[in-house]
PDB file of C-alpha atoms in Angstrom:
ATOM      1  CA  UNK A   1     136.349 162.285 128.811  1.00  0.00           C
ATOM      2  CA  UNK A   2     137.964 165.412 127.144  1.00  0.00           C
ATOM      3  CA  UNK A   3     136.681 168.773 126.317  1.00  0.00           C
ATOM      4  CA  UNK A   4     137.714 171.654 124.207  1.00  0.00           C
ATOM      5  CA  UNK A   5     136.503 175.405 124.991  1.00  0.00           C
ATOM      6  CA  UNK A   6     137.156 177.895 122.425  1.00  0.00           C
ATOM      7  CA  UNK A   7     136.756 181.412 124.160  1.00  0.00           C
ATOM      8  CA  UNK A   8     135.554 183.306 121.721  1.00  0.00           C
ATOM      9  CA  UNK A   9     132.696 182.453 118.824  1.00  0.00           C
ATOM     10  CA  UNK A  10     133.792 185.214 116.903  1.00  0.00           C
ATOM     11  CA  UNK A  11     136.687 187.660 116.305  1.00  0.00           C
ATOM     12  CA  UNK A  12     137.265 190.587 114.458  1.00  0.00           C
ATOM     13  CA  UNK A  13     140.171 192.002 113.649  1.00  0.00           C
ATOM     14  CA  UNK A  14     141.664 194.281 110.370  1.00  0.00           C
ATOM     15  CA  UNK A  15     144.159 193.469 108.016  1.00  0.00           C
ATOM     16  CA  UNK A  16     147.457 192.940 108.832  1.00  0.00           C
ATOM     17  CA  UNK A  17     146.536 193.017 112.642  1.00  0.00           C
ATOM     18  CA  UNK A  18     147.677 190.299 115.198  1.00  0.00           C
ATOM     19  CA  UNK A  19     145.523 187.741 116.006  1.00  0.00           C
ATOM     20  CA  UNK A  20     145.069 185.034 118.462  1.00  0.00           C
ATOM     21  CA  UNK A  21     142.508 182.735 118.778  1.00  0.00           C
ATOM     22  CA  UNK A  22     142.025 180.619 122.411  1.00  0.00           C
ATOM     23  CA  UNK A  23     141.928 177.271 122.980  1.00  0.00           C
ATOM     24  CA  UNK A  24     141.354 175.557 126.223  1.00  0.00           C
ATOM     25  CA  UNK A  25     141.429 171.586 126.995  1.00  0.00           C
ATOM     26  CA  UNK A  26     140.299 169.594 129.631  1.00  0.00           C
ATOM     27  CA  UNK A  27     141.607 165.738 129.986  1.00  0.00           C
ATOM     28  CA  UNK A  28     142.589 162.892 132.084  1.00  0.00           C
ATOM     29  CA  UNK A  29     145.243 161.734 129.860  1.00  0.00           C
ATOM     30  CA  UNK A  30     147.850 163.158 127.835  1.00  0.00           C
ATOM     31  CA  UNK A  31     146.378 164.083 124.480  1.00  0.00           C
ATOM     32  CA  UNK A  32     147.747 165.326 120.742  1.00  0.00           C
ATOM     33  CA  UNK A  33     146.538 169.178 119.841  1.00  0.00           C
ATOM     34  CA  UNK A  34     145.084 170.423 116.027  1.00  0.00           C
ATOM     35  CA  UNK A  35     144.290 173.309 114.915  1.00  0.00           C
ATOM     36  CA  UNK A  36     141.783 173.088 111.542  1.00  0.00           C
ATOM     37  CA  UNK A  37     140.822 175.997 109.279  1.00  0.00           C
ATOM     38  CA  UNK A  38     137.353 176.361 107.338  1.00  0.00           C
ATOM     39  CA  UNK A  39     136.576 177.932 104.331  1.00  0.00           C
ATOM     40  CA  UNK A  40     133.255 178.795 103.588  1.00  0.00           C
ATOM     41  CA  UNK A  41     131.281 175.889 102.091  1.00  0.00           C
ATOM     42  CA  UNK A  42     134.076 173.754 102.339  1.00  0.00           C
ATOM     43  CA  UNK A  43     135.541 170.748 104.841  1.00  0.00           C
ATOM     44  CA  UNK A  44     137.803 171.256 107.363  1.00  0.00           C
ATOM     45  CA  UNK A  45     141.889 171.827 106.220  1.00  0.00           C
ATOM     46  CA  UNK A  46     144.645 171.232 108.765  1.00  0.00           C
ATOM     47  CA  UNK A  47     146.717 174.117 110.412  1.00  0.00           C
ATOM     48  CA  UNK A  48     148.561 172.611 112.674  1.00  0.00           C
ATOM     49  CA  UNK A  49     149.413 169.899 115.202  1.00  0.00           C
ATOM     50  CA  UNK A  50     151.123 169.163 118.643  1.00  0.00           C
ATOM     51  CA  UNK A  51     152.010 165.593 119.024  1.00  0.00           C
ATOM     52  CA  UNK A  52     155.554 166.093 121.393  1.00  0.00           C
ATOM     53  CA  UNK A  53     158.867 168.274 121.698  1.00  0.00           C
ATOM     54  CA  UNK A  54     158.694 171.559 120.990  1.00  0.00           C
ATOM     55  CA  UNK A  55     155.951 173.385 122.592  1.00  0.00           C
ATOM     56  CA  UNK A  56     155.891 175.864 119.504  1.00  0.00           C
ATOM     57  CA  UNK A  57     154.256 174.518 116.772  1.00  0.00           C
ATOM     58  CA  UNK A  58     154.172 176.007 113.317  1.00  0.00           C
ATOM     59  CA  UNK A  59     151.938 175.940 110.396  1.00  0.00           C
ATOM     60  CA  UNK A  60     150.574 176.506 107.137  1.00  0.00           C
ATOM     61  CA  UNK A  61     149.714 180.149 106.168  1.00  0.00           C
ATOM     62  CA  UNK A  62     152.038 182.144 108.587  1.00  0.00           C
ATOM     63  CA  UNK A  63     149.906 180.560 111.969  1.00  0.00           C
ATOM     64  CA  UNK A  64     151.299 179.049 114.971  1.00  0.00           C
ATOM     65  CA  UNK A  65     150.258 178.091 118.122  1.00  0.00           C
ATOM     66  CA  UNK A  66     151.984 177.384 121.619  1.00  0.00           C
ATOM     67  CA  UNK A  67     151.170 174.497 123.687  1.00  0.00           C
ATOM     68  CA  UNK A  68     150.828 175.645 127.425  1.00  0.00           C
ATOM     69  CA  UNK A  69     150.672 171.857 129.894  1.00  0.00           C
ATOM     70  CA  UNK A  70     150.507 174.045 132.901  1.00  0.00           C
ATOM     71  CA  UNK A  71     147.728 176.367 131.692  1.00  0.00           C
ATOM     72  CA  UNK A  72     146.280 173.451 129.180  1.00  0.00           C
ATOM     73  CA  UNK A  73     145.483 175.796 126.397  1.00  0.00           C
ATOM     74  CA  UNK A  74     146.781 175.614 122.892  1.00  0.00           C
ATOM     75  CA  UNK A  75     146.211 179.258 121.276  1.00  0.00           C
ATOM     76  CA  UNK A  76     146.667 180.323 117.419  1.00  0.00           C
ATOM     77  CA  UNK A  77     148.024 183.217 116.525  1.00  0.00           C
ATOM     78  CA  UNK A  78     149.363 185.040 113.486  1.00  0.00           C
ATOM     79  CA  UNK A  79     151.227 187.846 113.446  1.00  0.00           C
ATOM     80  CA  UNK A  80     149.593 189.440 110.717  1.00  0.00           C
ATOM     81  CA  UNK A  81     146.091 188.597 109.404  1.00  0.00           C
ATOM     82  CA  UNK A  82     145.225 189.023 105.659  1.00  0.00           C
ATOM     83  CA  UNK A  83     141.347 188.968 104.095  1.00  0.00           C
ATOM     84  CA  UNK A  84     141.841 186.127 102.869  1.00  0.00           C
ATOM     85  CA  UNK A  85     141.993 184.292 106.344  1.00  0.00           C
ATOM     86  CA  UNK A  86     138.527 184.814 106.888  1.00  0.00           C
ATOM     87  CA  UNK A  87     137.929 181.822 108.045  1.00  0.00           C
ATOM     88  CA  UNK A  88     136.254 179.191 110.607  1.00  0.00           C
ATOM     89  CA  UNK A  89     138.869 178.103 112.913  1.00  0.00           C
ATOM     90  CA  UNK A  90     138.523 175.150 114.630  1.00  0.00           C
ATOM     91  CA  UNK A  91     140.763 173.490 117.909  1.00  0.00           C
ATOM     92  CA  UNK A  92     140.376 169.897 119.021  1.00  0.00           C
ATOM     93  CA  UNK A  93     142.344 167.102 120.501  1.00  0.00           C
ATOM     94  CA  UNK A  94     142.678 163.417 120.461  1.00  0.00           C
ATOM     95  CA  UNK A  95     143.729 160.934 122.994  1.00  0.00           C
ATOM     96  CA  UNK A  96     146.783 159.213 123.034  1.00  0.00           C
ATOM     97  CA  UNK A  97     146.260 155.799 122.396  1.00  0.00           C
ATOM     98  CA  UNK A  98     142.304 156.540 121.552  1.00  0.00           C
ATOM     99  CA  UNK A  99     141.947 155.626 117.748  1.00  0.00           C
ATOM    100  CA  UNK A 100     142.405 159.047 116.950  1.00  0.00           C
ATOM    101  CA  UNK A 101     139.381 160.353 117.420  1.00  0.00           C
ATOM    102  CA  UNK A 102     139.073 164.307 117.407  1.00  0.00           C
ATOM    103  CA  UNK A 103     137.366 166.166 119.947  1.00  0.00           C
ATOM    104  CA  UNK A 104     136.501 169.155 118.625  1.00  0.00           C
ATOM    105  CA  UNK A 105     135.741 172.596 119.972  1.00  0.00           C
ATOM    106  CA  UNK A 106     132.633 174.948 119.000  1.00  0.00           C
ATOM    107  CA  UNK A 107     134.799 176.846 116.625  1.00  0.00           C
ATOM    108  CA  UNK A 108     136.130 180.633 115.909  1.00  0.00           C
ATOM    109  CA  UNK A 109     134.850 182.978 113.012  1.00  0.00           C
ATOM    110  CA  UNK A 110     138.014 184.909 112.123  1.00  0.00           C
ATOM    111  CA  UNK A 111     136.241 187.875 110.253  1.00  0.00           C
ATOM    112  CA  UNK A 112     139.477 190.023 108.635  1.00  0.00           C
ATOM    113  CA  UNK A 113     138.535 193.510 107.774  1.00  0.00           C
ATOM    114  CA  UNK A 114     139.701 196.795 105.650  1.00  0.00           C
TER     115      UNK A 114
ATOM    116  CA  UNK B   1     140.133 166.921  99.710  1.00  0.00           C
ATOM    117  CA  UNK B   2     142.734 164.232  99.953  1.00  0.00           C
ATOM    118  CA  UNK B   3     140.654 162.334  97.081  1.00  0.00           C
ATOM    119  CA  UNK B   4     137.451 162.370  99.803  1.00  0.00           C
ATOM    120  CA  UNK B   5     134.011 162.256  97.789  1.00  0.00           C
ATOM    121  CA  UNK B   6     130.901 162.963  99.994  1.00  0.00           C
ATOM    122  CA  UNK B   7     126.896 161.641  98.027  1.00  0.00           C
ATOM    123  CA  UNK B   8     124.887 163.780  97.779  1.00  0.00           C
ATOM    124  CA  UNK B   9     126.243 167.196  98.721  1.00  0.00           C
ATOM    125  CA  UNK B  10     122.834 168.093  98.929  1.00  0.00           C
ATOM    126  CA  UNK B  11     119.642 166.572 100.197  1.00  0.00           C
ATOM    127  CA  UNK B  12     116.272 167.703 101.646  1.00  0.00           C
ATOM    128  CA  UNK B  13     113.716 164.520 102.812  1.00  0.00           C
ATOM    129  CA  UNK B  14     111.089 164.005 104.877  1.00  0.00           C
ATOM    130  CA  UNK B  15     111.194 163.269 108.631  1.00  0.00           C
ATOM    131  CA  UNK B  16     110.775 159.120 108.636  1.00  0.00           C
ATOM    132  CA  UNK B  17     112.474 158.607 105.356  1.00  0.00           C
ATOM    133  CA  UNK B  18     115.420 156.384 105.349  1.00  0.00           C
ATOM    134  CA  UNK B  19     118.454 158.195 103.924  1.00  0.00           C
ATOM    135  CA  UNK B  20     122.483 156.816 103.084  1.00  0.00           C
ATOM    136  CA  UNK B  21     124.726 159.464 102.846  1.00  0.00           C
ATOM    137  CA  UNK B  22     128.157 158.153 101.339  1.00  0.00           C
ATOM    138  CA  UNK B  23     132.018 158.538 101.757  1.00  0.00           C
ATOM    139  CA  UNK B  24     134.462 157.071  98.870  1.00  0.00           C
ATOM    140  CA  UNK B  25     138.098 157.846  99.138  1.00  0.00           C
ATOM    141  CA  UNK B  26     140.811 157.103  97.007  1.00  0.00           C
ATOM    142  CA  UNK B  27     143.418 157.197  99.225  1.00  0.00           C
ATOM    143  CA  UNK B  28     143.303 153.496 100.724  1.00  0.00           C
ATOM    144  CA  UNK B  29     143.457 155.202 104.441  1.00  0.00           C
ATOM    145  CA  UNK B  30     142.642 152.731 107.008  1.00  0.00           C
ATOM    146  CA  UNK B  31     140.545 154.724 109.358  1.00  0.00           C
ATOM    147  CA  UNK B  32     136.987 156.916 108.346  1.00  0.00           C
ATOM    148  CA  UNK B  33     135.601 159.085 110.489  1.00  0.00           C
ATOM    149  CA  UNK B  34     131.453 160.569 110.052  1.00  0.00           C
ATOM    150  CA  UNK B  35     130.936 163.766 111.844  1.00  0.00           C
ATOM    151  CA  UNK B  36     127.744 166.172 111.789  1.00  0.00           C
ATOM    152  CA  UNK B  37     128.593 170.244 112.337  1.00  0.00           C
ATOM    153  CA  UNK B  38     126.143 172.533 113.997  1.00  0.00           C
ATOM    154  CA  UNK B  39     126.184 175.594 114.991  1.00  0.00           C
ATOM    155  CA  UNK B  40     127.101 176.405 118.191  1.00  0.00           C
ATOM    156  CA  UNK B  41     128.846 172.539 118.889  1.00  0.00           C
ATOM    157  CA  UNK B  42     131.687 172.561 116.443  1.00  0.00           C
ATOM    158  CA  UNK B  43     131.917 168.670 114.739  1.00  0.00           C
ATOM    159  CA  UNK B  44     130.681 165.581 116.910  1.00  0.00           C
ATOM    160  CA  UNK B  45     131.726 162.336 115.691  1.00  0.00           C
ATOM    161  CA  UNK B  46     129.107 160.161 115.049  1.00  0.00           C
ATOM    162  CA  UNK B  47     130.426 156.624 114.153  1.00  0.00           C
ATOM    163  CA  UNK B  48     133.720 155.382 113.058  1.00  0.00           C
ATOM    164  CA  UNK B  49     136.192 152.794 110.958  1.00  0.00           C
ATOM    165  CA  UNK B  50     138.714 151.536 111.547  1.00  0.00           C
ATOM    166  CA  UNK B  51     139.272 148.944 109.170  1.00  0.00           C
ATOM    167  CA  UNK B  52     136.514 146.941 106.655  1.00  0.00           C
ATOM    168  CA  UNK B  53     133.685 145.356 108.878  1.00  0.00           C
ATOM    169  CA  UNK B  54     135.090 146.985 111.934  1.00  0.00           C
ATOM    170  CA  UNK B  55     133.293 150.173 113.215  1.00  0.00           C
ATOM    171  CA  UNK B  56     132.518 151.420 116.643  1.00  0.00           C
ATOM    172  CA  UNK B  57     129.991 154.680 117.879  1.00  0.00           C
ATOM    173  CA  UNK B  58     130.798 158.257 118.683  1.00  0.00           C
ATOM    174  CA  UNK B  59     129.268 160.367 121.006  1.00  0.00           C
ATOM    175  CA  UNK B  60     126.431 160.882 119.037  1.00  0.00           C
ATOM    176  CA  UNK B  61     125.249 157.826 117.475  1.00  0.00           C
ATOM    177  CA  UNK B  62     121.697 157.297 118.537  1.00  0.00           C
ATOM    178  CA  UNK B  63     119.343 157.401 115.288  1.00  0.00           C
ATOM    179  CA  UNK B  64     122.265 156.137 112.940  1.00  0.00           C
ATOM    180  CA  UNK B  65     123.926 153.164 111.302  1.00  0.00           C
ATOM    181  CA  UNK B  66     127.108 152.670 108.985  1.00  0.00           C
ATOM    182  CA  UNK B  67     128.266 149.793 107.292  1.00  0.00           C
ATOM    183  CA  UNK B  68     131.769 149.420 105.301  1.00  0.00           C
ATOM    184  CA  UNK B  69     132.153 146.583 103.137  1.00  0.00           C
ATOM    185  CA  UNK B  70     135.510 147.503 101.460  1.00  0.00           C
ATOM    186  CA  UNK B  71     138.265 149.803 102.442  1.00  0.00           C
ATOM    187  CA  UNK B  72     137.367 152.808 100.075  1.00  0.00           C
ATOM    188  CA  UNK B  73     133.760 153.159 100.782  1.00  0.00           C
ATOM    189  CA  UNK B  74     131.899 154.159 104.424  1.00  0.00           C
ATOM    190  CA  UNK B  75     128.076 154.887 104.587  1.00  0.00           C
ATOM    191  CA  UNK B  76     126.308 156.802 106.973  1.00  0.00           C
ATOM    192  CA  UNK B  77     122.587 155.478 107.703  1.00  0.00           C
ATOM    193  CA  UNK B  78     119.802 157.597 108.958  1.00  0.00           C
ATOM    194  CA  UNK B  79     117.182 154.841 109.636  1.00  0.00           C
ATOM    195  CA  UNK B  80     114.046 157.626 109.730  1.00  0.00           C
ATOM    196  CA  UNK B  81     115.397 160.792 109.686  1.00  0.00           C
ATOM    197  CA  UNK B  82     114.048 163.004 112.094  1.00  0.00           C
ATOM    198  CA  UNK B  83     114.442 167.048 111.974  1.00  0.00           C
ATOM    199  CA  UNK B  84     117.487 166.943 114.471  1.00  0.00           C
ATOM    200  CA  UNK B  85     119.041 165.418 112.112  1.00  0.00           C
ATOM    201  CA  UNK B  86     119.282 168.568 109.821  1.00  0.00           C
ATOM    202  CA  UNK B  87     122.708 169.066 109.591  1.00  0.00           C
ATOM    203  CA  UNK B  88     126.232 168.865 107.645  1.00  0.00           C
ATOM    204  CA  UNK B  89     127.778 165.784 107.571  1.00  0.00           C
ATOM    205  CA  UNK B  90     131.246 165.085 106.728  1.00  0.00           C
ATOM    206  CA  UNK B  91     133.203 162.422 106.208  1.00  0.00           C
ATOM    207  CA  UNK B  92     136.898 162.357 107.173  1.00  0.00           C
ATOM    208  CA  UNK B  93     139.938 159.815 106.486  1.00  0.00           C
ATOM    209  CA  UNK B  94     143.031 158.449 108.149  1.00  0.00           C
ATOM    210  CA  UNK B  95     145.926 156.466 108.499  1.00  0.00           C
ATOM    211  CA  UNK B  96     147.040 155.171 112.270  1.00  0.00           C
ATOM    212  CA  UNK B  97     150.787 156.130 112.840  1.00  0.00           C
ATOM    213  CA  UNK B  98     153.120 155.571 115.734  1.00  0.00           C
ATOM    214  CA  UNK B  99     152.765 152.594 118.321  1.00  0.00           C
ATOM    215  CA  UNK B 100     149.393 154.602 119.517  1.00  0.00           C
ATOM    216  CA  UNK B 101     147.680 154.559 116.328  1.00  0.00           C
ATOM    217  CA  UNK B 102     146.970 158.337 117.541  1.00  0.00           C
ATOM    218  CA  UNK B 103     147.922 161.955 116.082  1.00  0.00           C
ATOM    219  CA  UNK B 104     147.561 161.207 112.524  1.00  0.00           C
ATOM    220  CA  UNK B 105     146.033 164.091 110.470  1.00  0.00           C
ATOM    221  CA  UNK B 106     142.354 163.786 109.171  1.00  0.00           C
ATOM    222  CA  UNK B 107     141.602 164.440 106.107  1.00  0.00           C
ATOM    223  CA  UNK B 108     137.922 165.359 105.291  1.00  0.00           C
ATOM    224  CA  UNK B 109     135.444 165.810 102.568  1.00  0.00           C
ATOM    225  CA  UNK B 110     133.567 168.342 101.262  1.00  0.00           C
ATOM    226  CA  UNK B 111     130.874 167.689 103.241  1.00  0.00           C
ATOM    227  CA  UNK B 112     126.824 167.453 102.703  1.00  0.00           C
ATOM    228  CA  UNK B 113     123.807 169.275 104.034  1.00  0.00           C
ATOM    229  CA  UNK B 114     120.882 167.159 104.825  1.00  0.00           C
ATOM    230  CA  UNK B 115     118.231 169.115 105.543  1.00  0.00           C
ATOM    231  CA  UNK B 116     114.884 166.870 107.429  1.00  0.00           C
ATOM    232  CA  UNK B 117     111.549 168.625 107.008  1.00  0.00           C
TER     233      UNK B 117
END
């Protein structure tokens, strides 16, 4: 079976400030990477994804995130953060060939401050 | 929401009531996915679709059901609700790609809070 571990339940950071959030895996098999966002009150939005090829994936809303086989992590980051990423950020995989199922991880609150 | 609808967004019941929570989408996506979010364990999928009449259980199934009779609509069954069950549920769509039927984006709804007293 696979896991997810996000590091860190919550991070604070102010505006325009780096970020990155951590993301850990654990599986057998090879597996596809996303990275969801989460308003408040709202479902879950997609970031980004790492199905093959270039291990530097970009996304919506200035984020990307490196896939690391060696290390099996998959962190986001974003160069600079604005309040309005405040946010629930969310990292889970899928196995290849497993229906697409999403494992997900316990999450990240991305609180952006003044 | 990728034309997702979640009924109701909001219910409170009582523990050993039956309760259908219910996923329409528009978007005549193969695969539909029901998930509960807690604090603390992210989303755990609870049962899923992946065509009409065809479902199969997540890693938390025990204490629900779902049914799908046609392609646009997926309920979610809590046979008698119990206070673990208080939670948000959401629903989530999509469409197998590739020769894996894997790394397709999910598309989800808005979600509903059941809360079991």
């Amino acid at each position: 079976a696979q896991s997810v571990t996000q590091l860190d339940s919550q991070v604070p950071v102010f505006e325009e400030a780096p970020v990155e959030l951590r993301c850990n895996y654990s599986s057998s098999v090879s597996v596809y990477l996303f990275w969801y966002v989460q308003y408040p009150n709202q479902g879950l939005q997609l970031l980004l994804k790492y199905l093959s090829g270039s291990t530097l994936v970009k996304g919506i809303n200035g984020f990307e995130a490196e896939f690391n086989k060696s290390q099996t992590s998959f962190h986001l980051r974003k160069p600079s953060v604005h309040i309005s990423d405040t946010a629930e950020y969310f990292c889970a995989v899928s196995v290849k060939g497993g229906g697409n199922k999403l494992t997900f991880g316990t999450g990240t609150q991305l609180k952006v401050e003044l | 929401d990728a034309g997702i609808t979640q009924s109701p967004r909001h219910k409170v019941t009582e523990t050993g009531t039956p309760v259908t929570l219910r996923c329409h989408q528009t978007e005549n996506h193969r695969y539909m996915y029901w998930y509960r979010q807690d604090p603390g364990h992210g989303l755990r999928l609870i049962h899923y679709s992946y065509g009409v009449k065809d479902t199969d259980k997540g890693e938390v199934s025990d204490g629900y059901s779902v049914s799908r009779s046609k392609t646009e609509d997926f309920l979610l069954t809590l046979e008698s609700a119990t206070s673990s069950q208080t939670s948000v549920y959401f629903c989530a769509i999509s469409t197998p790609g590739g020769t894996s039927g894997s790394g397709e984006t999910q598309y989800f709804g808005p979600g509903t809070r059941l809360l079991v007293l």
